[in-house]
Structure formats: C-alpha cells, structure tokens
Coordinates of C-alpha atoms in Angstrom, one line a residue:
X1 CA -2.1 11.3 -10.6
X2 CA -2.0 9.0 -13.8
X3 CA 0.3 6.3 -14.4
X4 CA 4.0 6.9 -13.4
X5 CA 6.1 7.9 -16.3
X6 CA 7.8 4.8 -18.1
X7 CA 10.4 4.3 -20.9
X8 CA 14.1 3.7 -21.3
X9 CA 15.3 6.4 -19.1
X10 CA 14.9 4.9 -15.7
X11 CA 17.1 7.3 -14.0
X12 CA 14.8 10.2 -15.0
X13 CA 11.7 8.2 -14.2
X14 CA 12.9 7.3 -10.6
X15 CA 13.9 11.0 -10.0
X16 CA 10.7 12.2 -11.0
X17 CA 8.5 9.6 -9.2
X18 CA 10.6 10.1 -5.9
X19 CA 9.3 13.7 -5.9
X20 CA 5.9 13.8 -7.4
X21 CA 3.8 12.3 -4.6
X22 CA 5.0 15.0 -2.0
X23 CA 4.3 17.8 -4.4
X24 CA 0.7 16.6 -5.2
X25 CA 0.3 16.8 -1.5
X26 CA 1.7 20.0 -0.8
X27 CA -0.2 21.6 -3.9
X28 CA -3.6 20.1 -3.0
X29 CA -3.4 21.4 0.5
X30 CA -2.5 24.9 -1.1
X31 CA -5.1 25.0 -3.8
X32 CA -7.8 22.8 -1.8
X33 CA -8.3 20.8 -5.1
X34 CA -7.0 17.5 -5.9
X35 CA -7.8 17.5 -9.5
X36 CA -6.0 20.8 -10.2
X37 CA -2.9 19.5 -8.2
X38 CA -2.8 16.2 -9.9
X39 CA -3.0 17.8 -13.4
X40 CA -0.5 20.5 -12.6
X41 CA 1.9 18.0 -11.4
X42 CA 1.5 15.7 -14.3
X43 CA 2.1 18.7 -16.7
X44 CA 5.2 19.4 -14.6
X45 CA 6.5 15.8 -14.9
X46 CA 6.0 16.1 -18.8
X47 CA 8.0 19.3 -18.6
X48 CA 10.8 17.7 -16.3
X49 CA 11.3 14.7 -18.5
X50 CA 11.8 16.9 -21.6
X51 CA 14.0 19.4 -19.8
X52 CA 16.0 16.9 -17.9
X53 CA 16.7 14.7 -20.9
X54 CA 18.5 17.7 -22.6
X55 CA 20.1 19.4 -19.6
X56 CA 20.4 16.6 -17.0
X57 CA 18.7 16.1 -13.6
X58 CA 19.2 19.3 -11.5
X59 CA 20.7 19.3 -8.0
X60 CA 17.1 19.6 -6.5
X61 CA 14.5 18.0 -8.7
X62 CA 12.1 18.4 -6.1
X63 CA 12.2 22.2 -6.1
X64 CA 12.2 22.3 -9.9
X65 CA 9.0 20.2 -10.1
X66 CA 7.4 22.1 -7.2
X67 CA 8.0 25.5 -9.1
X68 CA 6.6 24.2 -12.3
X69 CA 3.6 22.6 -10.8
X70 CA 2.8 25.7 -8.9
X71 CA 3.1 27.7 -12.0
X72 CA 0.9 25.1 -13.9
X73 CA -1.9 25.4 -11.0
X74 CA -1.6 29.2 -11.3
X75 CA -2.3 29.1 -15.1
X76 CA -5.2 26.7 -14.6
X77 CA -6.8 28.6 -11.9
X78 CA -6.4 31.8 -13.9
X79 CA -8.0 30.2 -16.8
X80 CA -10.9 29.3 -14.6
X81 CA -11.3 32.7 -13.0
X82 CA -11.8 31.2 -9.5
X83 CA -10.3 30.6 -6.1
X84 CA -9.0 34.3 -5.8
X85 CA -7.5 33.8 -2.6
X86 CA -5.7 30.6 -3.7
X87 CA -4.5 32.6 -6.8
X88 CA -3.0 35.0 -4.3
X89 CA -1.2 32.4 -2.3
X90 CA 0.3 30.9 -5.5
X91 CA 1.5 34.2 -6.7
X92 CA 3.6 34.6 -3.5
X93 CA 4.7 31.2 -3.3
X94 CA 5.5 30.3 -7.0
X95 CA 9.3 31.2 -6.6
X96 CA 9.7 29.1 -3.5
X97 CA 11.9 26.2 -3.6
X98 CA 11.2 24.9 0.0
X99 CA 9.6 21.5 0.3
X100 CA 8.9 19.8 3.5
X101 CA 7.9 16.3 2.2
X102 CA 7.3 14.8 5.4
X103 CA 4.9 17.4 6.8
X104 CA 3.0 17.7 3.5
X105 CA 2.4 14.1 2.9
X106 CA 1.5 13.3 6.3
X107 CA -0.8 16.1 6.4
X108 CA -2.7 15.1 3.5
X109 CA -3.0 11.4 4.5
X110 CA -4.7 12.6 7.6
X111 CA -6.8 14.8 5.7
X112 CA -8.1 12.2 3.3
X113 CA -9.0 10.1 6.2
X114 CA -11.5 12.7 7.6
X115 CA -14.7 11.0 9.0
X116 CA -17.0 12.9 6.9
X117 CA -15.8 11.0 3.9
X118 CA -17.4 7.7 3.2
X119 CA -15.3 4.7 4.8
X120 CA -15.0 3.1 1.5
X121 CA -13.5 6.1 -0.1
X122 CA -10.9 7.4 2.4
X123 CA -8.5 4.9 1.9
X124 CA -8.7 4.9 -2.0
X125 CA -8.5 8.8 -2.2
X126 CA -5.4 8.7 0.0
X127 CA -3.8 5.9 -2.1
X128 CA -4.7 7.9 -5.5
X129 CA -4.0 11.5 -4.3
X130 CA -1.0 11.2 -1.8
X131 CA 0.9 8.3 -2.9
X132 CA 0.4 8.2 -6.5
X133 CA -1.3 4.8 -7.1
X134 CA -3.4 4.4 -10.3
X135 CA -7.1 3.9 -10.0
X136 CA -6.7 0.2 -11.4
X137 CA -4.0 -0.6 -8.8
X138 CA -6.4 0.5 -6.0
X139 CA -9.3 -1.5 -7.4
X140 CA -7.3 -4.7 -7.4
X141 CA -6.2 -4.0 -3.8
X142 CA -9.9 -3.6 -2.8
X143 CA -11.3 -6.4 -5.0
X144 CA -13.6 -4.2 -7.0
X145 CA -13.7 -3.0 -10.6
X146 CA -11.8 0.0 -11.9
X147 CA -15.0 1.8 -12.8
X148 CA -16.4 1.3 -9.1
X149 CA -13.3 2.5 -7.7
X150 CA -13.2 5.6 -9.9
X151 CA -16.6 6.7 -8.8
X152 CA -15.7 6.4 -5.4
X153 CA -12.7 8.7 -5.6
X154 CA -14.6 11.2 -7.7
X155 CA -17.3 11.2 -5.1
X156 CA -14.9 11.8 -2.3
X157 CA -13.1 14.7 -4.1
X158 CA -16.4 16.3 -4.4
X159 CA -17.5 15.9 -0.8
X160 CA -14.0 17.6 0.3
X161 CA -15.2 20.6 -1.8
X162 CA -18.8 20.6 -0.7
X163 CA -18.0 19.9 3.2
X164 CA -15.1 22.6 2.9
X165 CA -12.6 19.8 4.6
X166 CA -9.4 21.6 5.3
X167 CA -6.3 19.7 3.9
X168 CA -4.2 20.5 6.9
X169 CA -2.8 18.4 9.9
X170 CA -5.8 17.7 12.3
X171 CA -5.8 18.3 16.0
X172 CA -4.2 15.6 18.2
X173 CA -7.5 14.1 19.1
X174 CA -8.5 13.9 15.5
X175 CA -5.2 12.3 14.4
X176 CA -5.7 9.6 17.0
X177 CA -9.4 8.8 15.7
X178 CA -8.0 8.6 12.0
X179 CA -4.9 6.7 12.8
X180 CA -6.2 3.2 11.9
X181 CA -7.2 4.5 8.4
X182 CA -3.7 6.0 8.1
X183 CA -2.0 3.0 9.0
X184 CA -4.2 1.0 6.5
X185 CA -3.2 3.1 3.7
X186 CA 0.3 2.8 4.6
X187 CA -0.1 -1.1 4.7
X188 CA -1.8 -1.3 1.3
X189 CA 0.8 1.0 -0.3
X190 CA 3.3 -1.6 0.9
X191 CA 1.6 -4.5 -0.4
X192 CA 1.1 -2.8 -3.8
X193 CA 4.9 -2.4 -3.9
X194 CA 5.6 -5.9 -2.4
X195 CA 4.2 -7.8 -5.4
X196 CA 2.7 -5.2 -7.8
X197 CA -0.7 -5.6 -9.2
X198 CA 0.4 -4.0 -12.4
X199 CA 2.5 -7.0 -13.5
X200 CA 6.1 -6.0 -12.1
X201 CA 7.5 -8.5 -9.9
X202 CA 8.6 -6.0 -7.3
X203 CA 7.9 -2.3 -7.0
X204 CA 10.7 -1.4 -4.7
X205 CA 10.3 2.2 -4.8
X206 CA 6.8 2.0 -3.6
X207 CA 7.7 -0.5 -0.9
X208 CA 10.3 1.7 0.3
X209 CA 8.0 4.8 0.3
X210 CA 5.6 2.9 2.6
X211 CA 8.4 2.1 5.0
X212 CA 9.4 5.6 5.0
X213 CA 6.0 6.7 5.8
X214 CA 5.5 4.1 8.5
X215 CA 8.7 5.3 10.2
X216 CA 7.6 8.8 9.9
X217 CA 4.2 7.9 11.7
X218 CA 6.1 5.8 14.4
X219 CA 8.5 8.9 15.3
X220 CA 5.7 11.3 15.3
X221 CA 3.5 9.2 17.5
X222 CA 6.0 6.9 19.5
X223 CA 3.7 6.2 22.4
X224 CA 1.1 4.7 19.9
X225 CA 1.7 0.9 19.9
X226 CA -0.1 0.4 16.3
X227 CA 2.4 2.8 14.6
X228 CA 5.3 0.6 16.1
X229 CA 3.4 -2.7 15.1
X230 CA 3.1 -1.4 11.5
X231 CA 6.6 -0.5 11.2
X232 CA 7.6 -3.9 12.6
X233 CA 5.4 -5.5 10.2
X234 CA 6.8 -4.0 7.1
X235 CA 10.3 -4.4 8.3
X236 CA 9.8 -8.2 8.7
X237 CA 8.1 -8.6 5.2
X238 CA 10.8 -6.4 3.6
X239 CA 13.5 -8.5 5.3
X240 CA 12.5 -11.2 2.9
X241 CA 12.8 -9.3 -0.3
X242 CA 16.2 -10.8 -1.6
X243 CA 14.8 -14.3 -1.1
X244 CA 11.5 -13.8 -2.7
X245 CA 12.6 -14.3 -6.4
X246 CA 15.1 -16.6 -7.9
X247 CA 17.8 -15.8 -10.6
X248 CA 15.2 -15.8 -13.4
X249 CA 12.7 -13.5 -11.5
X250 CA 10.5 -16.4 -10.6
X251 CA 8.4 -16.0 -7.5
X252 CA 9.8 -18.0 -4.4
X253 CA 7.2 -19.0 -1.8
X254 CA 8.0 -18.5 1.8
X255 CA 8.3 -22.3 2.4
X256 CA 10.9 -22.5 -0.3
X257 CA 12.9 -19.4 0.4
X258 CA 16.6 -19.5 1.5
X259 CA 16.3 -18.2 4.9
X260 CA 20.1 -17.3 4.9
X261 CA 19.1 -14.4 2.3
X262 CA 17.0 -12.8 4.9
X263 CA 17.9 -9.4 6.4
X264 CA 18.8 -10.3 10.0
X265 CA 19.4 -6.9 11.2
X266 CA 16.0 -5.7 9.8
X267 CA 14.3 -8.6 11.8
X268 CA 16.2 -7.7 15.0
X269 CA 15.0 -4.2 14.5
X270 CA 11.4 -5.3 13.9
X271 CA 11.6 -7.4 17.1
X272 CA 12.8 -4.5 19.1
X273 CA 9.7 -2.4 17.8
X274 CA 7.4 -5.2 18.8
X275 CA 8.8 -5.2 22.4
X276 CA 8.2 -1.4 22.5
X277 CA 4.6 -2.0 21.2
X278 CA 3.8 -4.7 23.6
X279 CA 4.8 -2.5 26.5
X280 CA 1.9 -0.3 25.9
X281 CA -0.5 -3.2 26.6
X282 CA -2.9 -2.2 23.8
X283 CA -2.7 -5.0 21.3
X284 CA -4.0 -4.4 17.7
X285 CA -4.2 -5.8 14.4
X286 CA -0.8 -4.6 13.1
X287 CA 0.9 -5.6 16.2
X288 CA -0.6 -9.1 15.8
X289 CA 0.4 -9.3 12.2
X290 CA 3.8 -8.4 13.1
X291 CA 3.9 -11.0 15.6
X292 CA 2.8 -13.7 13.0
X293 CA 5.4 -12.5 10.6
X294 CA 8.0 -12.7 13.5
X295 CA 7.1 -16.4 14.1
X296 CA 7.9 -17.0 10.6
X297 CA 11.1 -15.0 10.8
X298 CA 12.2 -16.8 14.1
X299 CA 11.8 -20.3 12.6
X300 CA 15.0 -21.9 11.0
X301 CA 13.0 -23.8 8.5
X302 CA 9.5 -24.0 7.2
X303 CA 9.0 -27.3 8.7
X304 CA 9.9 -26.1 12.2
X305 CA 7.3 -23.2 12.1
X306 CA 5.3 -22.9 15.2
X307 CA 1.8 -23.3 13.5
X308 CA -0.1 -23.6 16.7
X309 CA 1.5 -20.1 17.9
X310 CA 0.5 -18.7 14.6
X311 CA -3.1 -20.1 14.7
X312 CA -3.6 -18.7 18.2
X313 CA -2.4 -15.3 17.0
X314 CA -4.9 -15.4 14.1
X315 CA -7.5 -16.3 16.6
X316 CA -6.4 -12.8 18.5
X317 CA -6.4 -11.0 15.4
X318 CA -10.0 -11.8 14.4
X319 CA -11.0 -9.8 17.4
X320 CA -9.5 -6.7 15.7
X321 CA -9.8 -7.5 12.1
X322 CA -12.5 -10.1 10.9
X323 CA -12.0 -9.4 7.1
X324 CA -12.3 -12.4 4.7
X325 CA -8.6 -12.0 3.8
X326 CA -7.5 -12.5 7.5
X327 CA -9.8 -15.4 7.8
X328 CA -8.2 -16.9 4.6
X329 CA -4.7 -16.6 6.1
X330 CA -6.0 -18.4 9.3
X331 CA -7.1 -21.0 7.1
X332 CA -3.6 -22.0 6.0
X333 CA -2.5 -22.0 9.6
X334 CA -5.6 -24.2 10.4
X335 CA -4.8 -26.6 7.9
X336 CA -1.3 -27.2 9.4
X337 CA -2.7 -27.6 12.8
X338 CA -5.8 -29.5 12.1
X339 CA -5.5 -30.9 8.6
X340 CA -6.3 -30.0 5.1
X341 CA -9.8 -31.3 5.3
X342 CA -10.8 -29.0 8.2
X343 CA -9.0 -26.0 6.5
X344 CA -10.7 -26.6 3.1
X345 CA -14.1 -26.5 4.6
X346 CA -13.3 -23.4 6.7
X347 CA -12.0 -21.7 3.4
X348 CA -14.8 -22.8 1.4
X349 CA -17.1 -20.8 3.5
X350 CA -15.2 -17.7 2.3
X351 CA -16.3 -18.1 -1.3
X352 CA -18.9 -15.4 -1.4
X353 CA -16.6 -12.6 -0.2
X354 CA -13.4 -13.8 -2.0
X355 CA -14.7 -15.2 -5.3
X356 CA -12.5 -12.6 -7.2
X357 CA -9.5 -12.9 -5.1
X358 CA -6.8 -15.1 -6.8
X359 CA -5.1 -16.0 -3.4
X360 CA -8.5 -17.7 -2.4
X361 CA -8.2 -20.1 -5.3
X362 CA -4.6 -20.6 -4.9
X363 CA -5.0 -21.5 -1.5
X364 CA -7.9 -23.9 -2.2
X365 CA -5.6 -25.4 -4.9
X366 CA -3.0 -26.1 -2.2
X367 CA -5.4 -27.8 0.2
X368 CA -6.9 -29.8 -2.7
X369 CA -3.5 -31.1 -3.7
X370 CA -2.7 -32.2 -0.1
X371 CA -6.0 -34.2 -0.1
X372 CA -5.3 -36.0 -3.4
X373 CA -8.1 -34.1 -5.5
X374 CA -5.7 -33.1 -8.2
X375 CA -8.4 -32.2 -10.8
X376 CA -10.0 -29.9 -8.4
X377 CA -6.7 -28.3 -7.7
X378 CA -6.1 -27.6 -11.3
X379 CA -9.5 -25.9 -11.8
X380 CA -8.7 -23.8 -8.9
X381 CA -5.4 -22.8 -10.1
X382 CA -6.8 -22.0 -13.4
X383 CA -9.3 -19.8 -11.8
X384 CA -6.4 -18.0 -9.6
X385 CA -4.5 -17.6 -12.9
X386 CA -7.5 -15.6 -14.5
X387 CA -7.8 -13.3 -11.6
X388 CA -4.2 -12.1 -11.2
X389 CA -2.0 -9.8 -13.6
X390 CA 1.3 -10.1 -11.8
X391 CA 3.8 -11.7 -14.0
X392 CA 5.6 -13.6 -11.3
X393 CA 2.4 -14.9 -9.6
X394 CA 1.2 -16.0 -13.2
X395 CA 4.4 -17.9 -13.9
X396 CA 4.3 -19.6 -10.5
X397 CA 0.5 -20.9 -11.3
X398 CA 1.5 -21.9 -15.0
X399 CA 4.4 -23.9 -13.5
X400 CA 1.8 -25.7 -11.4
X401 CA -0.7 -26.3 -14.2
X402 CA 2.3 -27.6 -16.2

C-alpha cells in the first residue's frame, strides 16, 4: 500500500487505517495479486474519505471498505481481461460484508514467508503487503536504500505469480518452518511503531497492531515458546511507553525514565508468559530478548540494573542471533561490566556492518564521552544525526551537540 492517509481529520484517517491492512490481506488472497489488491484498496480509501466526510463513518467501516475494494478489483481485472476464475469469485463475493481480519492477515503473513521466496524479500514483502508499511519505512528497518528495497519487493511479488504460490494458510508442518520469519515480521512492525522512522515520535496504532498480531500467534500456537516470548517482549517494551517522552514530546532514554509510570500489570503479564515459555525448555531469540527486557523492568533504578545477568543473556542470545545489531546491544552491557574502553573496541569492530545505522554512532558517542574523548563523541553524534529522520531522536542528538 502507499503511505497512510493523513490530514486534519484524524478520526477518519484512524478508521481507515484500522481496517485497510486486513482488507489488502483478504483481497490479495482472493485475486492472487498483491498489486491489484493494493491499488483496489487504495482507491477504496480515497472513496471512503470523500464519502465519510460527507455522511459520517459507517457502523461497519471494514465492511464498507471491503465491498468498495472488491468492486475496484473487479473493475481492474475486467479492464485487464484476465484471471477469469478470480473474476467469477469476485462477482460472487462483491456484495459480502463479512471480514475475518484475524484469519486473513495471519494467512497472508505465512504465505509471504514461503521458502520459495528469497530470504531478504520475505519479511519486506509481508511488511508492505500485509501490514501497510511504506517502502521507505521498510528500507530504514533493514538499513538499505529505498530503491534496493523496492526492487526486492517487486521481485518477490513476481515470484509469487511465477511459482503459483497459494496465498492461503499453510499446513501445520509448513507453519512451523516459517514461524521465525513470521515472528520477525511482527517484531519489525512493532519497532517501526515504537519510534517511527518517518519522523513521528510514536506510532501507537502500528505498535498496537503488532501486539495484536503477536497475541493472535500466541493463541494459535500456545505450545510454541517463541510465540510466547515475542508477546512477552512486546508487552515489556510497550509497558514503558508512557515514560518514553516528556511533556514537550522529547525522547527520554531508559536510564532517565520515571519507572513509576511503567505499566506494572503489563510487566506482570509478560513475566507469566516468560514462565510459560521457559517450561517448554526450547530457548530462542525472542525469549532471550524478553528476558533481557524483563531484567530492566524488574530493576528499581538504572543504577541497580543487573548488567552481568544482561551480558550473560546476550551471550546466550548470540547463539540464536549473531546479527550486528544484537552485538551492538551486547556492547552496551559489556561497557557496564568491563568498562567503556573494552566496549568501544568491541563496538568499533561492527563498523563495516553498521556504518549507516544511527544507533551505532550514538552508542560510540556515549562510550567516547565516558572515556573523556569529547571531540570524537561530538563527531559520532553528528554522524548519528545525519542518519536518523525521527524527530524525537534528532532533538535528543541536537541537545547533546548543544
């Protein structure tokens, strides 16, 4: 889909956005073509905003959008004179007002994570087609250019057509093999909502969408520890949302947050999820990340944080996820346990992989300041500033530079 609608009428935009992702998922499964589905839904959104401004938001906005999108798809396919069977199904369904958002969205997530698709395209395609992130947002999440990401998504869509990949819920065995990709998609969506790369300080709707999807997966696969681990991780991170920004909208780092503002019931719920996951005796990367977040959540102050336990958990996490970003986060814990000099040497080795990642440079700046190397810290903060478009992060970096 294209960028989400924006404008002065926030109620209309929110109502449209809440429904659009699931309808793209439903329509893409029906027509077997992401492009037709996205274009049909986008046209329906334009129609909805025009109609709803005049007549008000209908009682069932999802059903309204679904019918409009299916009619648009029918028109497009008729003009193209193709997909005869799809046309027949659309003619039968165009008056239907039923929409099972959960089934449709989860089915398409698993379909997008088909092993026939290139690994570097599965997650971006899902983020784009199912959950509505823009190509630019996805490119920033994967630390590549927007043009590169657009090519990956186009190639993935073509392969779905060429390979005849069915946009349906796979069999249980296939679901299990694709689960890690599906959980990763959900996590990336939450990260985009947590601090939006588009410049908004906090895209709450997108973060809530990811938590909803994680909960759906945990309910559908309750014996899979990693689904429980992901849901616990997102709950723990979301529990801090009220404390993450000050009254003027400025970003508040974890060490400076008012912990009295944290959502304790959400933290307790996450702890119970982690206990259930641990009972499965199959540790994984989302469980370990959740355990790290739980260490922070259980500490009464920043100074009392059990950094040795966190460093140990990162060492375990590296067995499941040795990505450069995980190693960078381990560097922060390493600095707390063994000192800034050791951590800086460790972090500097990550430069070839993270040169375009703003938090790499921000982390280096923190370590350099601790070591008294102020001029180098300023240079690192300037580089971090160049690499982020998020308003809250930019303001924080600018305050350091001032």
